[in-house]
Short mmCIF file of C-alpha atoms and ligand atoms in Angstrom, two decimals:
data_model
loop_
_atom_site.label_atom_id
_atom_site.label_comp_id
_atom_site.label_asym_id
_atom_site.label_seq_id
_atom_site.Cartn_x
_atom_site.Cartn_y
_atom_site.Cartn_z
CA UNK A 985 462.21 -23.05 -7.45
CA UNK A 986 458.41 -22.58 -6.67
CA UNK A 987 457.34 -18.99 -8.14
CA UNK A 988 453.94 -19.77 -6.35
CA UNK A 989 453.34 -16.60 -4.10
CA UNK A 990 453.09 -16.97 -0.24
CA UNK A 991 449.46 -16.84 1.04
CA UNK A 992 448.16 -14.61 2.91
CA UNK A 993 447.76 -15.81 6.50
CA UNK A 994 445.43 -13.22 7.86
CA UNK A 995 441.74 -12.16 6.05
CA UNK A 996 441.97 -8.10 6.36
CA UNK A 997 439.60 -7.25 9.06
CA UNK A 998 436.34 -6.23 8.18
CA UNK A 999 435.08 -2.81 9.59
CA UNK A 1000 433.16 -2.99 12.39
CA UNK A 1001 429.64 -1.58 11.72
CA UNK A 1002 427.80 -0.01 14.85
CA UNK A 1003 424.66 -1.91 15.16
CA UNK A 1004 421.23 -0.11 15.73
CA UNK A 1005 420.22 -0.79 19.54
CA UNK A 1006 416.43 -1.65 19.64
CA UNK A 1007 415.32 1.41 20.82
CA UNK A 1008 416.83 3.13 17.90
CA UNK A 1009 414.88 0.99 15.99
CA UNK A 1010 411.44 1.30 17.80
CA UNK A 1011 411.96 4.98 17.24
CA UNK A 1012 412.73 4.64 13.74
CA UNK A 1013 410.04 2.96 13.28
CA UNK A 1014 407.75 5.17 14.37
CA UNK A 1015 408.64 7.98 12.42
CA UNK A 1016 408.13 5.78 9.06
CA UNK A 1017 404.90 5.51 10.25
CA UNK A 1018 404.09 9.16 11.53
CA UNK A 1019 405.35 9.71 7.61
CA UNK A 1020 403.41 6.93 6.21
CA UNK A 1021 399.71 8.87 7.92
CA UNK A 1022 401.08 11.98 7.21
CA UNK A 1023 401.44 11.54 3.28
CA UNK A 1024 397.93 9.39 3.53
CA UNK A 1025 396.48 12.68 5.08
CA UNK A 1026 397.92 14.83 2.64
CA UNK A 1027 396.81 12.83 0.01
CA UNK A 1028 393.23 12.43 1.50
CA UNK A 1029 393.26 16.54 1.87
CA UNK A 1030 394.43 16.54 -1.92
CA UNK A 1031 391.59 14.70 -3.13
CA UNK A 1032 388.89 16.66 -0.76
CA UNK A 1033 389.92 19.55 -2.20
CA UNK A 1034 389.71 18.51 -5.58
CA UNK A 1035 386.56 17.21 -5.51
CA UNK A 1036 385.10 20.17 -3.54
CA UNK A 1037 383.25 22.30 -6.21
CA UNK A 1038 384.84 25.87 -4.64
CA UNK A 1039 388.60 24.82 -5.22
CA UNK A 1040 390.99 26.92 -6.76
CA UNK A 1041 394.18 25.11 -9.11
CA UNK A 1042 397.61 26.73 -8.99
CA UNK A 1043 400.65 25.70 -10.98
CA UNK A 1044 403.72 26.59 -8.24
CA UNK A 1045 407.72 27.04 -9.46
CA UNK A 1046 409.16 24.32 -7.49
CA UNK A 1047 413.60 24.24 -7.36
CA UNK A 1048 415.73 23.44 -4.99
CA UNK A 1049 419.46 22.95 -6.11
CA UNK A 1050 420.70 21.39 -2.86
CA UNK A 1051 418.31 19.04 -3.47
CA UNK A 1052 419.19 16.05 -6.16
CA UNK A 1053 415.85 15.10 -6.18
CA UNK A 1054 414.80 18.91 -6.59
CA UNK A 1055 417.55 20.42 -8.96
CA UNK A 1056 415.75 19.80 -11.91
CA UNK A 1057 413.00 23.01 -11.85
CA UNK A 1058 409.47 21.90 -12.20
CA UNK A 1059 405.79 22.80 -11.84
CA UNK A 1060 403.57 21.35 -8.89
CA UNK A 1061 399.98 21.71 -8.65
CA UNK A 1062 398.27 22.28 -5.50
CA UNK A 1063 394.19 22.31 -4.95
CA UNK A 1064 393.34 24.90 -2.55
CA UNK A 1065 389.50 25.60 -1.20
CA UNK A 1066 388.51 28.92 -2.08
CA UNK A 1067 387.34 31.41 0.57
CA UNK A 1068 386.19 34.49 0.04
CA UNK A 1069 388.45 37.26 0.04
CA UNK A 1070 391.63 35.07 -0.53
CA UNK A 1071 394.49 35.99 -2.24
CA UNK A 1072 397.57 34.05 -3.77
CA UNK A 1073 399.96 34.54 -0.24
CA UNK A 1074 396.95 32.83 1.62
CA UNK A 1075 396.73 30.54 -0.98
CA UNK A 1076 400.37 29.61 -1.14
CA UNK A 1077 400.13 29.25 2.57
CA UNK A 1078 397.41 26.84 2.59
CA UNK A 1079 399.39 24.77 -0.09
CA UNK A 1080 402.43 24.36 2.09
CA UNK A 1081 400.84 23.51 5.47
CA UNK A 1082 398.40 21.50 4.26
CA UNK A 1083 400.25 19.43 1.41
CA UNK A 1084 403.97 20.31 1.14
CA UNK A 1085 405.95 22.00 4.10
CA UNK A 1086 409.37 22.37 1.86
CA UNK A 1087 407.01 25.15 -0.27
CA UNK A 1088 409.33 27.81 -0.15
CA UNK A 1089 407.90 31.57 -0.51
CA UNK A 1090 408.78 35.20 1.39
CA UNK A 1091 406.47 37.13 3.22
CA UNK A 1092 406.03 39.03 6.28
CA UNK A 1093 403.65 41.67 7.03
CA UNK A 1094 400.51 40.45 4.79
CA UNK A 1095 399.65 43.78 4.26
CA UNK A 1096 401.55 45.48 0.98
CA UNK A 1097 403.41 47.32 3.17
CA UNK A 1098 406.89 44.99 3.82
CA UNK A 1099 407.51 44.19 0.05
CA UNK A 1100 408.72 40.87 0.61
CA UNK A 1101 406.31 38.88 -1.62
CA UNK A 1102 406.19 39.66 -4.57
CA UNK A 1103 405.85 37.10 -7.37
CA UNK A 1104 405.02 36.80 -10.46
CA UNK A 1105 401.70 35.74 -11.04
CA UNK A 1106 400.12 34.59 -14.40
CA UNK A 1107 402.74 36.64 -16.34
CA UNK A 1108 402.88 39.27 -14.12
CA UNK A 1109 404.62 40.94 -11.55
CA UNK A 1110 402.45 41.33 -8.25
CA UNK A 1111 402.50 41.16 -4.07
CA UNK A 1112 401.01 37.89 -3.22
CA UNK A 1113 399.41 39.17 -0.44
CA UNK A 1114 397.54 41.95 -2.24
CA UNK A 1115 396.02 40.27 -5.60
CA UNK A 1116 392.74 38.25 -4.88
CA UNK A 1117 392.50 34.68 -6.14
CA UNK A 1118 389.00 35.42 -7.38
CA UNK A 1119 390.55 38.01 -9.66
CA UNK A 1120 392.76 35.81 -11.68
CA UNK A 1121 392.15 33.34 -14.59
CA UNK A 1122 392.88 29.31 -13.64
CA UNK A 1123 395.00 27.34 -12.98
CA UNK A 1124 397.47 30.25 -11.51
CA UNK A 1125 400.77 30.15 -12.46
CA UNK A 1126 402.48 31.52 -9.96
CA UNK A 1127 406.15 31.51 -10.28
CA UNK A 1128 409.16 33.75 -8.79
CA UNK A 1129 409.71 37.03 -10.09
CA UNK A 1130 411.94 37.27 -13.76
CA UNK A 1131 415.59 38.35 -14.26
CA UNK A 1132 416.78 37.61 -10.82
CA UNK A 1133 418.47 34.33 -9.49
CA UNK A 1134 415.96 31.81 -8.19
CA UNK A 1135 417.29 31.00 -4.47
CA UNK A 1136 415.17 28.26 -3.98
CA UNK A 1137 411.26 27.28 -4.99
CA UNK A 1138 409.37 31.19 -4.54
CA UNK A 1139 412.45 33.20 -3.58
CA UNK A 1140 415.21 35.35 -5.55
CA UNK A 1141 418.00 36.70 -4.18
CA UNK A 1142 417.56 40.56 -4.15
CA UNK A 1143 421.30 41.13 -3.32
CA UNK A 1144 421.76 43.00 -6.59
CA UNK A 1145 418.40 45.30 -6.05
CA UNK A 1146 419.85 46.41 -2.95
CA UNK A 1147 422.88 47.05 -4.37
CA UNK A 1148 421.62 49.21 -6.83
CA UNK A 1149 419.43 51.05 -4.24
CA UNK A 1150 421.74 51.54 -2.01
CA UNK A 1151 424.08 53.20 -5.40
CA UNK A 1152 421.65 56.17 -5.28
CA UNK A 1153 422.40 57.20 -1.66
CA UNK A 1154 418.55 56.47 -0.39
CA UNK A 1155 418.75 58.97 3.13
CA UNK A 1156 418.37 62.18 3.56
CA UNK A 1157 421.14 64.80 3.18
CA UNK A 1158 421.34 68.47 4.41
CA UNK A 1159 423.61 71.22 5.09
CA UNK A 1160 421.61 73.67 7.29
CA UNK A 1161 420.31 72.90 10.37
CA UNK A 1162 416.57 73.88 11.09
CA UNK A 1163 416.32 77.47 12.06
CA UNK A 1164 415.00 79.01 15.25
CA UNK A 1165 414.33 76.35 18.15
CA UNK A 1166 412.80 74.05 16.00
CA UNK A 1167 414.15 70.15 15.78
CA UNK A 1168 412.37 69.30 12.68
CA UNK A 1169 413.64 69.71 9.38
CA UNK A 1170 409.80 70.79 7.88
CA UNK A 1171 409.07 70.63 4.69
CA UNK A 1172 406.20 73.26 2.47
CA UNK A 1173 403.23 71.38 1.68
CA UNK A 1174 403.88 71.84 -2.06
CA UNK A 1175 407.15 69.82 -1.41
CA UNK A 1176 405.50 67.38 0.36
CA UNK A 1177 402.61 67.03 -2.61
CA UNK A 1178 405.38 67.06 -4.89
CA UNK A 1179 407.53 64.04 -3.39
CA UNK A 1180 404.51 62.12 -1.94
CA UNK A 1181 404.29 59.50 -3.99
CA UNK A 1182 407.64 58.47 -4.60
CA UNK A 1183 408.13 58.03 -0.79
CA UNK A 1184 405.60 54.87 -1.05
CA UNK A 1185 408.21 52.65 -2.57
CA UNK A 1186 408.51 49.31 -0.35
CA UNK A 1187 411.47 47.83 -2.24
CA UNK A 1188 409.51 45.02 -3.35
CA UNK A 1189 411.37 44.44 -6.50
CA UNK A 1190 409.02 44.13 -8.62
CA UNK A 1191 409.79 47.38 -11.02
CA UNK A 1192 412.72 45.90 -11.82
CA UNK A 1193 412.06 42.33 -12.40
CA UNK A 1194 409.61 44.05 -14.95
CA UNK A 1195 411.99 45.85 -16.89
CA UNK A 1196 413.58 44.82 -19.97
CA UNK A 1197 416.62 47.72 -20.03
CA UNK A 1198 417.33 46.36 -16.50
CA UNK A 1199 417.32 42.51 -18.03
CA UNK A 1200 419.63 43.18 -20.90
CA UNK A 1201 421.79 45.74 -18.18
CA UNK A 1202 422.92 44.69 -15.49
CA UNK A 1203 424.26 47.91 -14.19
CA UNK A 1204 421.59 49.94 -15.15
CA UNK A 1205 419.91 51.50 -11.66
CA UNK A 1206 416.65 50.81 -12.78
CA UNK A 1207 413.37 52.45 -11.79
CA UNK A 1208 413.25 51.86 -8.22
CA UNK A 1209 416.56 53.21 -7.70
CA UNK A 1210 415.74 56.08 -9.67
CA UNK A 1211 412.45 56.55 -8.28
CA UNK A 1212 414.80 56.87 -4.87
CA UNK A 1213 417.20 59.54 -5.99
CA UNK A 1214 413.87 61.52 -7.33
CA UNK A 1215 412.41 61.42 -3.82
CA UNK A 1216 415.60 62.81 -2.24
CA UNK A 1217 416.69 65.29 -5.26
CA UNK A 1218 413.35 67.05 -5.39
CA UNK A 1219 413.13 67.74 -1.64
CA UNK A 1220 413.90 71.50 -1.25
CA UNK A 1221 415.32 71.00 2.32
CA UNK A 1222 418.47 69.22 0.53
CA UNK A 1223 421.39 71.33 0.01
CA UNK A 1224 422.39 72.30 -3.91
CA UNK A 1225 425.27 70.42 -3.78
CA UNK A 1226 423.89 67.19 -2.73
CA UNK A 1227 421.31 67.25 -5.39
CA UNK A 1228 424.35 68.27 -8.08
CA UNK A 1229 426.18 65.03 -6.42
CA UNK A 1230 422.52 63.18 -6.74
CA UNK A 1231 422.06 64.12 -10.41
CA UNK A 1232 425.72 63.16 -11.23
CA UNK A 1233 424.68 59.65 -10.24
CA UNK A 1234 421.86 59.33 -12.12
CA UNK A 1235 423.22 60.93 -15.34
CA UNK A 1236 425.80 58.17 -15.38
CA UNK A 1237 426.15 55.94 -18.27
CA UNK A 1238 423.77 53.62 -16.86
CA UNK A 1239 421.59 55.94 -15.14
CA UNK A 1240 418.30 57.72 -16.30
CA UNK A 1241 419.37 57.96 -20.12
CA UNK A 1242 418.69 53.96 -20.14
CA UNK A 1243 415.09 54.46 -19.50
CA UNK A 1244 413.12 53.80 -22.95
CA UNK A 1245 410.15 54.92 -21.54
CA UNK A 1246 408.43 51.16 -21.97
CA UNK A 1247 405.65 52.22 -18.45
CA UNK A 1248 406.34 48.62 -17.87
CA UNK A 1249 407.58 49.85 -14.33
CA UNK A 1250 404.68 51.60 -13.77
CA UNK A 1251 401.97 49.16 -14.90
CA UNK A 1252 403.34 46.70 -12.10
CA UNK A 1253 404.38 49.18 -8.87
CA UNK A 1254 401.99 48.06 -6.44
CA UNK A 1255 402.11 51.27 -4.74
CA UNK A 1256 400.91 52.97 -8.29
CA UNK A 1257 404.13 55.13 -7.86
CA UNK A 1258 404.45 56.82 -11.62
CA UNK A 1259 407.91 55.79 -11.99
CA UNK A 1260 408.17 56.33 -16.03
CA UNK A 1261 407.01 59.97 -15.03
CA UNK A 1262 409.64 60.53 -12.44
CA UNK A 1263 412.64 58.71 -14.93
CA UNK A 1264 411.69 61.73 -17.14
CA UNK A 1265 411.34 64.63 -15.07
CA UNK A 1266 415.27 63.68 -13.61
CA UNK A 1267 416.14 63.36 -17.15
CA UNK A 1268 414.69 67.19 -17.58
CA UNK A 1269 416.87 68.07 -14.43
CA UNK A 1270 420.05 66.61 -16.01
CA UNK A 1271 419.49 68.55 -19.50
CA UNK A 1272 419.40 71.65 -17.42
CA UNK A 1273 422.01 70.65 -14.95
CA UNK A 1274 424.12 70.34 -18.35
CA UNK A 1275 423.10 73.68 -20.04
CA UNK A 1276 425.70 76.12 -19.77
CA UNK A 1277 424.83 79.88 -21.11
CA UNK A 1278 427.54 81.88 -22.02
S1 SF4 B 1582 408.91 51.42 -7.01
FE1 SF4 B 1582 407.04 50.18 -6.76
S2 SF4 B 1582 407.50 48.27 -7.80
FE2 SF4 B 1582 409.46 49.31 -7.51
S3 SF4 B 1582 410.29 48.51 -5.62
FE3 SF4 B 1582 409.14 50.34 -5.08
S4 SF4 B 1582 407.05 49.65 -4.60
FE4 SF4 B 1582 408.09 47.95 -5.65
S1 FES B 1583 403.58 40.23 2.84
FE1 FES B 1583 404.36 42.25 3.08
S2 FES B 1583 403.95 43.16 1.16
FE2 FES B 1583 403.01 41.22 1.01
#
């Protein structure tokens, strides 16, 4: 008896691959070479710029984890021409339109009043669109700000700030309705003198991403937060038993009593808000929340 095995009569079919009509290809084609004069361009722009005597060198955080290529995070260096009056968001601009469109950075109003870009910049936080290049020591290192998760190239996710913000109840909260005919809720000058500064804050993060109490503690409000709750708390048109609610957040566990007192807050606030100041004066209003005489 032949063990031999039958053969196979048929080949399995082979898939059938669509084919690229000519057009496709024409057009394919075309883009290579759009690409092709495109990175020649850059290139050429690169090497102006680098041989121009005015040109300014910056080191730029490049990551992108949904790109393989891009995972791994690196340092690119970009050669921009120095103008007068420029600072690191103009900078950073002229880097990704003129060499690298995938340059990935926040900003919006370009006038340290939106709070969206702030970086850190030679080892230190700072809005992009408010330090001058011509201020800073070369090459710039600019990278995205510390202790937050890195989202992609300039940008952190700022889920947690918010978070902690929004902890502190940041509106205003009243019981008594102005008096007389009067819709406003007005405030004394001295009140207004008195809360002034801490109403500046535009939640640009950069406090926090300073702070070493907020790096090792995740929970801990930190000074913006804080900075918050003082601006509401110290406004005499509040009832006294919002503030009494507003101090019992802040006196939590990781509340005010976290603060070591390190200014490194303040140093940064681009809005020269004294933070460190107003940590301690709510930690004076907690002690005498607390005493009790008998
Ligand atoms: S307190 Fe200053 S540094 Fe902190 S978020 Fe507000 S503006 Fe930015
Ligand atoms: S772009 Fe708005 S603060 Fe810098």
């Amino acid at each position: 008896m032949s063990t031999q095995l039958p053969e196979t009569e048929t080949q399995e079919a082979e898939p059938e691959t669509e084919q690229p009509s000519k057009g496709d290809e024409r057009r394919a084609k075309r883009r290579r070479r759009a690409a092709e004069r495109e990175r020649e361009r850059q290139a050429e722009e690169a090497e102006r710029a680098r041989e121009a005597e005015d040109t300014v060198q910056l080191k730029v955080f490049r990551y992108d984890p949904e790109v393989p290529e891009k995972e791994k995070p690196r340092f690119d260096e970009f050669h921009v021409p120095f103008t007068k009056g420029m600072t690191v968001l103009d900078a950073l601009m002229y880097a990704r339109d003129t060499y690298d469109s995938s340059l990935t950075f926040r900003h919006s109003c370009r006038q340290a009043i939106c709070g969206s870009d702030a970086l850190f910049v030679n080892g230190r936080q700072r809005l992009g669109c408010k330090t001058q290049i011509a201020e800073l020591e070369e090459p710039i290192r600019v990278e995205p700000l510390p202790h937050q998760e890195v989202v992609k190239d300039l940008v952190v996710d700022m889920e947690h700030f918010y978070d902690q913000m929004e902890a502190v109840e940041p509106y205003f909260q009243t019981n008594s309705l102005p008096e007389g005919e009067l819709d406003e809720q007005r405030q004394t000058r001295e009140n207004r003198e008195k809360v002034k500064m801490s109403t500046r804050c535009i939640w640009c993060g950069a406090c926090m991403s300073s702070c070493n109490i907020a790096a090792g503690d995740n929970q801990y409000l930190g000074p913006a937060a804080i900075n918050k709750a003082y601006r509401f708390a110290m406004d005499e048109r509040e009832g006294e038993d919002i503030k009494q609610q507003r101090l019992e957040i802040i006196e939590q566990e990781h509340g005010v009593w976290r603060c070591q007192t390190q200014f490194s807050c303040t140093e940064v606030c681009p809005k020269d808000i004294p933070l460190t100041e107003h940590i301690q004066e709510l930690k004076r209003e907690a002690v005498k929340n607390n005493l009790k005489f008998w």
